Amino acid sequence: MKRADASYRKGLRLYTDGKYAEAEAELQSAWELNPTYDVAYNLGLTKYQLKKHKEAAQHLSFALRHWPLMKAAAEKRPEAERRLAVSRALVGAVNVMVSVAGAEVLVDGTAVGKTPLEGAVFVDPGEHRVEARLLGYETASQTVSVAKGGTAEVTLAMAPAKSEPQAAAPGAKAAEGASAPGAGAGAPAAALAPGAPVEPASPPQPRSWVPVIALGAASVVGLGVGIGTTVASNAASDDAHKQSAAIIQGRGQCVKPESSWAGPCEQVRNDASRADTLGNVARVAFIASGAFAIAAATYVLWPRPKRSESAVALPVVHSDGAGVAVMGAW
């Protein structure tokens, strides 16, 4: 954390001095060690100055999604929104939805995160290949074309990978040959009695896909709830910021507000509380969505136990009497 703070402060000094390339290197190092909204904001401004608008949009959008409700931070938010709008108009965006949580998403071969992605992926205008990869699933991909300032929607459905066909057991031919005439010469006296019934081995039961469908549906519902409440939380946060800005412009304050500002201040508190509540609901929904998806994947990938052979009852006759022998495997 100390290294991240040192790189962050050095990057701010270099940015103030107009040394944007050097500032970019220091802020990038701070971002990799401690990816917070303020690092993302200053790194986004630096990328903007270097005309790296795709990266600027990515960092500024992250900063705005995680912007705190503190009054000290509110003053810089309009600048972040303005720079993001300029960069966004020069690049494209791709919204990626994948049917499985935890899959790695790649755009043109470069990893951009794991599902569910937090926001849009910004790209240069043109054609791009979007892929999703996860162990145990077939790779899903789609190629899209994105215009400057436009947005493309990509939905990738991942299917479980097909298992390799198992080779025949090495002793199968030997067992087959043992049934030939004369193959049992020299066998022990405890051989099966003539005419004893032998049941064939039961085939393995097919795996039921009902739990997978149910868990997948629950995961999709959780993801939808998470996205919806995230949007609602951001909207409530924006309302709180706008109302707070209006109070400040009207020379009011909410610490000990006058009666004329009591209503607006109460609205700010309500909007902020609603944003926090919705944000917590979104986090729970995303976690639940991921848990359901992992449960579905575990069910699909977990090896099935071999079904035990049916028991066989055989008559046994010897010099002292007779009886029944039960043979089987459990």
mmCIF file of N, CA and C in Angstrom, residues 76-146:
data_model
loop_
_atom_site.group_PDB
_atom_site.id
_atom_site.type_symbol
_atom_site.label_atom_id
_atom_site.label_comp_id
_atom_site.label_asym_id
_atom_site.label_seq_id
_atom_site.Cartn_x
_atom_site.Cartn_y
_atom_site.Cartn_z
ATOM 1 N N LYS A 76 -15.050 17.467 -7.959
ATOM 2 C CA LYS A 76 -14.295 16.979 -9.118
ATOM 3 C C LYS A 76 -15.120 16.106 -10.045
ATOM 4 N N ARG A 77 -16.270 15.675 -9.604
ATOM 5 C CA ARG A 77 -17.086 14.771 -10.422
ATOM 6 C C ARG A 77 -17.491 15.376 -11.770
ATOM 7 N N PRO A 78 -17.928 16.655 -11.839
ATOM 8 C CA PRO A 78 -18.293 17.218 -13.148
ATOM 9 C C PRO A 78 -17.148 17.173 -14.160
ATOM 10 N N GLU A 79 -15.912 17.372 -13.683
ATOM 11 C CA GLU A 79 -14.768 17.315 -14.591
ATOM 12 C C GLU A 79 -14.608 15.897 -15.154
ATOM 13 N N ALA A 80 -14.784 14.889 -14.289
ATOM 14 C CA ALA A 80 -14.693 13.507 -14.751
ATOM 15 C C ALA A 80 -15.792 13.209 -15.772
ATOM 16 N N GLU A 81 -16.993 13.694 -15.529
ATOM 17 C CA GLU A 81 -18.100 13.454 -16.458
ATOM 18 C C GLU A 81 -17.855 14.147 -17.797
ATOM 19 N N ARG A 82 -17.285 15.353 -17.752
ATOM 20 C CA ARG A 82 -17.032 16.085 -19.001
ATOM 21 C C ARG A 82 -15.962 15.387 -19.833
ATOM 22 N N ARG A 83 -14.859 14.993 -19.196
ATOM 23 C CA ARG A 83 -13.786 14.313 -19.931
ATOM 24 C C ARG A 83 -14.271 12.965 -20.469
ATOM 25 N N LEU A 84 -15.084 12.262 -19.689
ATOM 26 C CA LEU A 84 -15.611 10.982 -20.157
ATOM 27 C C LEU A 84 -16.487 11.183 -21.386
ATOM 28 N N ALA A 85 -17.317 12.213 -21.379
ATOM 29 C CA ALA A 85 -18.194 12.463 -22.524
ATOM 30 C C ALA A 85 -17.391 12.719 -23.793
ATOM 31 N N VAL A 86 -16.293 13.481 -23.668
ATOM 32 C CA VAL A 86 -15.454 13.768 -24.838
ATOM 33 C C VAL A 86 -14.805 12.486 -25.356
ATOM 34 N N SER A 87 -14.218 11.696 -24.448
ATOM 35 C CA SER A 87 -13.553 10.457 -24.867
ATOM 36 C C SER A 87 -14.569 9.454 -25.409
ATOM 37 N N ARG A 88 -15.730 9.404 -24.767
ATOM 38 C CA ARG A 88 -16.750 8.427 -25.187
ATOM 39 C C ARG A 88 -17.227 8.693 -26.611
ATOM 40 N N ALA A 89 -17.272 9.953 -27.003
ATOM 41 C CA ALA A 89 -17.718 10.286 -28.354
ATOM 42 C C ALA A 89 -16.722 9.849 -29.421
ATOM 43 N N LEU A 90 -15.482 9.554 -29.013
ATOM 44 C CA LEU A 90 -14.436 9.193 -29.973
ATOM 45 C C LEU A 90 -14.183 7.702 -30.054
ATOM 46 N N VAL A 91 -14.792 6.925 -29.184
ATOM 47 C CA VAL A 91 -14.564 5.477 -29.158
ATOM 48 C C VAL A 91 -15.903 4.745 -29.151
ATOM 49 N N GLY A 92 -15.846 3.420 -29.282
ATOM 50 C CA GLY A 92 -17.039 2.597 -29.188
ATOM 51 C C GLY A 92 -17.091 1.877 -27.852
ATOM 52 N N ALA A 93 -18.219 1.254 -27.575
ATOM 53 C CA ALA A 93 -18.394 0.505 -26.324
ATOM 54 C C ALA A 93 -19.066 -0.822 -26.630
ATOM 55 N N VAL A 94 -18.691 -1.849 -25.856
ATOM 56 C CA VAL A 94 -19.273 -3.176 -26.013
ATOM 57 C C VAL A 94 -19.789 -3.640 -24.658
ATOM 58 N N ASN A 95 -21.079 -3.923 -24.590
ATOM 59 C CA ASN A 95 -21.668 -4.514 -23.386
ATOM 60 C C ASN A 95 -21.683 -6.031 -23.563
ATOM 61 N N VAL A 96 -20.990 -6.742 -22.671
ATOM 62 C CA VAL A 96 -20.825 -8.188 -22.811
ATOM 63 C C VAL A 96 -21.620 -8.905 -21.726
ATOM 64 N N MET A 97 -22.486 -9.817 -22.149
ATOM 65 C CA MET A 97 -23.234 -10.666 -21.229
ATOM 66 C C MET A 97 -22.871 -12.118 -21.534
ATOM 67 N N VAL A 98 -22.492 -12.874 -20.500
ATOM 68 C CA VAL A 98 -22.096 -14.276 -20.666
ATOM 69 C C VAL A 98 -22.984 -15.134 -19.769
ATOM 70 N N SER A 99 -23.366 -16.300 -20.259
ATOM 71 C CA SER A 99 -24.305 -17.152 -19.523
ATOM 72 C C SER A 99 -23.697 -17.784 -18.276
ATOM 73 N N VAL A 100 -22.365 -17.769 -18.155
ATOM 74 C CA VAL A 100 -21.690 -18.410 -17.030
ATOM 75 C C VAL A 100 -20.862 -17.369 -16.283
ATOM 76 N N ALA A 101 -20.980 -17.337 -14.960
ATOM 77 C CA ALA A 101 -20.184 -16.427 -14.150
ATOM 78 C C ALA A 101 -18.761 -16.981 -13.990
ATOM 79 N N GLY A 102 -17.793 -16.072 -13.871
ATOM 80 C CA GLY A 102 -16.414 -16.483 -13.653
ATOM 81 C C GLY A 102 -15.640 -16.738 -14.925
ATOM 82 N N ALA A 103 -16.277 -16.575 -16.097
ATOM 83 C CA ALA A 103 -15.579 -16.784 -17.367
ATOM 84 C C ALA A 103 -14.691 -15.584 -17.675
ATOM 85 N N GLU A 104 -13.527 -15.841 -18.260
ATOM 86 C CA GLU A 104 -12.619 -14.769 -18.656
ATOM 87 C C GLU A 104 -13.058 -14.216 -20.004
ATOM 88 N N VAL A 105 -13.195 -12.900 -20.080
ATOM 89 C CA VAL A 105 -13.620 -12.242 -21.313
ATOM 90 C C VAL A 105 -12.402 -11.624 -21.989
ATOM 91 N N LEU A 106 -12.277 -11.863 -23.297
ATOM 92 C CA LEU A 106 -11.170 -11.325 -24.066
ATOM 93 C C LEU A 106 -11.731 -10.544 -25.247
ATOM 94 N N VAL A 107 -11.129 -9.404 -25.522
ATOM 95 C CA VAL A 107 -11.483 -8.601 -26.692
ATOM 96 C C VAL A 107 -10.243 -8.506 -27.566
ATOM 97 N N ASP A 108 -10.334 -9.056 -28.762
ATOM 98 C CA ASP A 108 -9.195 -9.110 -29.683
ATOM 99 C C ASP A 108 -7.995 -9.796 -29.038
ATOM 100 N N GLY A 109 -8.278 -10.828 -28.230
ATOM 101 C CA GLY A 109 -7.218 -11.608 -27.609
ATOM 102 C C GLY A 109 -6.673 -11.051 -26.313
ATOM 103 N N THR A 110 -7.144 -9.889 -25.870
ATOM 104 C CA THR A 110 -6.676 -9.271 -24.628
ATOM 105 C C THR A 110 -7.735 -9.424 -23.537
ATOM 106 N N ALA A 111 -7.331 -9.968 -22.385
ATOM 107 C CA ALA A 111 -8.266 -10.163 -21.280
ATOM 108 C C ALA A 111 -8.723 -8.821 -20.721
ATOM 109 N N VAL A 112 -10.026 -8.684 -20.506
ATOM 110 C CA VAL A 112 -10.580 -7.430 -19.975
ATOM 111 C C VAL A 112 -11.313 -7.639 -18.659
ATOM 112 N N GLY A 113 -11.360 -8.878 -18.143
ATOM 113 C CA GLY A 113 -12.019 -9.122 -16.864
ATOM 114 C C GLY A 113 -12.784 -10.429 -16.888
ATOM 115 N N LYS A 114 -13.422 -10.731 -15.748
ATOM 116 C CA LYS A 114 -14.208 -11.952 -15.616
ATOM 117 C C LYS A 114 -15.675 -11.605 -15.395
ATOM 118 N N THR A 115 -16.528 -12.488 -15.859
ATOM 119 C CA THR A 115 -17.968 -12.241 -15.765
ATOM 120 C C THR A 115 -18.471 -12.421 -14.330
ATOM 121 N N PRO A 116 -19.475 -11.611 -13.948
ATOM 122 C CA PRO A 116 -20.087 -10.550 -14.750
ATOM 123 C C PRO A 116 -19.224 -9.291 -14.774
ATOM 124 N N LEU A 117 -19.011 -8.717 -15.972
ATOM 125 C CA LEU A 117 -18.224 -7.489 -16.075
ATOM 126 C C LEU A 117 -18.982 -6.342 -15.411
ATOM 127 N N GLU A 118 -18.217 -5.434 -14.822
ATOM 128 C CA GLU A 118 -18.834 -4.349 -14.056
ATOM 129 C C GLU A 118 -19.447 -3.294 -14.961
ATOM 130 N N GLY A 119 -18.849 -3.050 -16.099
ATOM 131 C CA GLY A 119 -19.360 -2.023 -17.008
ATOM 132 C C GLY A 119 -19.009 -2.368 -18.440
ATOM 133 N N ALA A 120 -19.214 -1.404 -19.335
ATOM 134 C CA ALA A 120 -18.914 -1.621 -20.747
ATOM 135 C C ALA A 120 -17.405 -1.681 -20.973
ATOM 136 N N VAL A 121 -17.034 -2.353 -22.058
ATOM 137 C CA VAL A 121 -15.631 -2.389 -22.485
ATOM 138 C C VAL A 121 -15.494 -1.397 -23.637
ATOM 139 N N PHE A 122 -14.597 -0.433 -23.508
ATOM 140 C CA PHE A 122 -14.429 0.582 -24.541
ATOM 141 C C PHE A 122 -13.382 0.127 -25.553
ATOM 142 N N VAL A 123 -13.689 0.337 -26.827
ATOM 143 C CA VAL A 123 -12.836 -0.133 -27.916
ATOM 144 C C VAL A 123 -12.715 0.961 -28.970
ATOM 145 N N ASP A 124 -11.698 0.827 -29.820
ATOM 146 C CA ASP A 124 -11.577 1.724 -30.959
ATOM 147 C C ASP A 124 -12.675 1.402 -31.966
ATOM 148 N N PRO A 125 -13.145 2.376 -32.730
ATOM 149 C CA PRO A 125 -14.166 2.090 -33.734
ATOM 150 C C PRO A 125 -13.668 1.028 -34.721
ATOM 151 N N GLY A 126 -14.558 0.126 -35.117
ATOM 152 C CA GLY A 126 -14.175 -0.924 -36.052
ATOM 153 C C GLY A 126 -14.704 -2.271 -35.624
ATOM 154 N N GLU A 127 -14.118 -3.324 -36.195
ATOM 155 C CA GLU A 127 -14.564 -4.690 -35.931
ATOM 156 C C GLU A 127 -13.734 -5.318 -34.815
ATOM 157 N N HIS A 128 -14.392 -6.036 -33.917
ATOM 158 C CA HIS A 128 -13.697 -6.634 -32.774
ATOM 159 C C HIS A 128 -14.260 -8.034 -32.501
ATOM 160 N N ARG A 129 -13.379 -8.912 -32.027
ATOM 161 C CA ARG A 129 -13.770 -10.277 -31.675
ATOM 162 C C ARG A 129 -13.827 -10.396 -30.154
ATOM 163 N N VAL A 130 -14.966 -10.814 -29.641
ATOM 164 C CA VAL A 130 -15.182 -10.956 -28.201
ATOM 165 C C VAL A 130 -15.288 -12.451 -27.888
ATOM 166 N N GLU A 131 -14.524 -12.909 -26.895
ATOM 167 C CA GLU A 131 -14.512 -14.315 -26.520
ATOM 168 C C GLU A 131 -14.760 -14.472 -25.021
ATOM 169 N N ALA A 132 -15.271 -15.637 -24.650
ATOM 170 C CA ALA A 132 -15.431 -16.004 -23.235
ATOM 171 C C ALA A 132 -14.855 -17.403 -23.061
ATOM 172 N N ARG A 133 -13.986 -17.562 -22.058
ATOM 173 C CA ARG A 133 -13.330 -18.842 -21.824
ATOM 174 C C ARG A 133 -13.469 -19.233 -20.365
ATOM 175 N N LEU A 134 -13.699 -20.526 -20.142
ATOM 176 C CA LEU A 134 -13.768 -21.066 -18.783
ATOM 177 C C LEU A 134 -13.511 -22.562 -18.854
ATOM 178 N N LEU A 135 -12.676 -23.044 -17.941
ATOM 179 C CA LEU A 135 -12.356 -24.459 -17.908
ATOM 180 C C LEU A 135 -13.627 -25.287 -17.740
ATOM 181 N N GLY A 136 -13.771 -26.307 -18.596
ATOM 182 C CA GLY A 136 -14.954 -27.149 -18.546
ATOM 183 C C GLY A 136 -16.054 -26.712 -19.491
ATOM 184 N N TYR A 137 -15.845 -25.613 -20.227
ATOM 185 C CA TYR A 137 -16.837 -25.101 -21.170
ATOM 186 C C TYR A 137 -16.194 -24.860 -22.526
ATOM 187 N N GLU A 138 -17.018 -24.982 -23.563
ATOM 188 C CA GLU A 138 -16.559 -24.634 -24.897
ATOM 189 C C GLU A 138 -16.392 -23.108 -24.984
ATOM 190 N N THR A 139 -15.334 -22.665 -25.660
ATOM 191 C CA THR A 139 -15.124 -21.229 -25.849
ATOM 192 C C THR A 139 -16.235 -20.653 -26.712
ATOM 193 N N ALA A 140 -16.815 -19.537 -26.263
ATOM 194 C CA ALA A 140 -17.866 -18.855 -27.021
ATOM 195 C C ALA A 140 -17.298 -17.545 -27.544
ATOM 196 N N SER A 141 -17.638 -17.180 -28.770
ATOM 197 C CA SER A 141 -17.099 -15.951 -29.356
ATOM 198 C C SER A 141 -18.114 -15.307 -30.286
ATOM 199 N N GLN A 142 -17.898 -14.027 -30.523
ATOM 200 C CA GLN A 142 -18.759 -13.266 -31.434
ATOM 201 C C GLN A 142 -17.968 -12.084 -31.962
ATOM 202 N N THR A 143 -18.114 -11.789 -33.235
ATOM 203 C CA THR A 143 -17.442 -10.638 -33.845
ATOM 204 C C THR A 143 -18.471 -9.542 -34.062
ATOM 205 N N VAL A 144 -18.142 -8.327 -33.605
ATOM 206 C CA VAL A 144 -19.070 -7.199 -33.733
ATOM 207 C C VAL A 144 -18.348 -6.006 -34.342
ATOM 208 N N SER A 145 -19.115 -5.149 -34.949
ATOM 209 C CA SER A 145 -18.586 -3.906 -35.501
ATOM 210 C C SER A 145 -19.160 -2.749 -34.699
ATOM 211 N N VAL A 146 -18.298 -1.853 -34.235
ATOM 212 C CA VAL A 146 -18.721 -0.753 -33.378
ATOM 213 C C VAL A 146 -18.346 0.577 -34.033
#
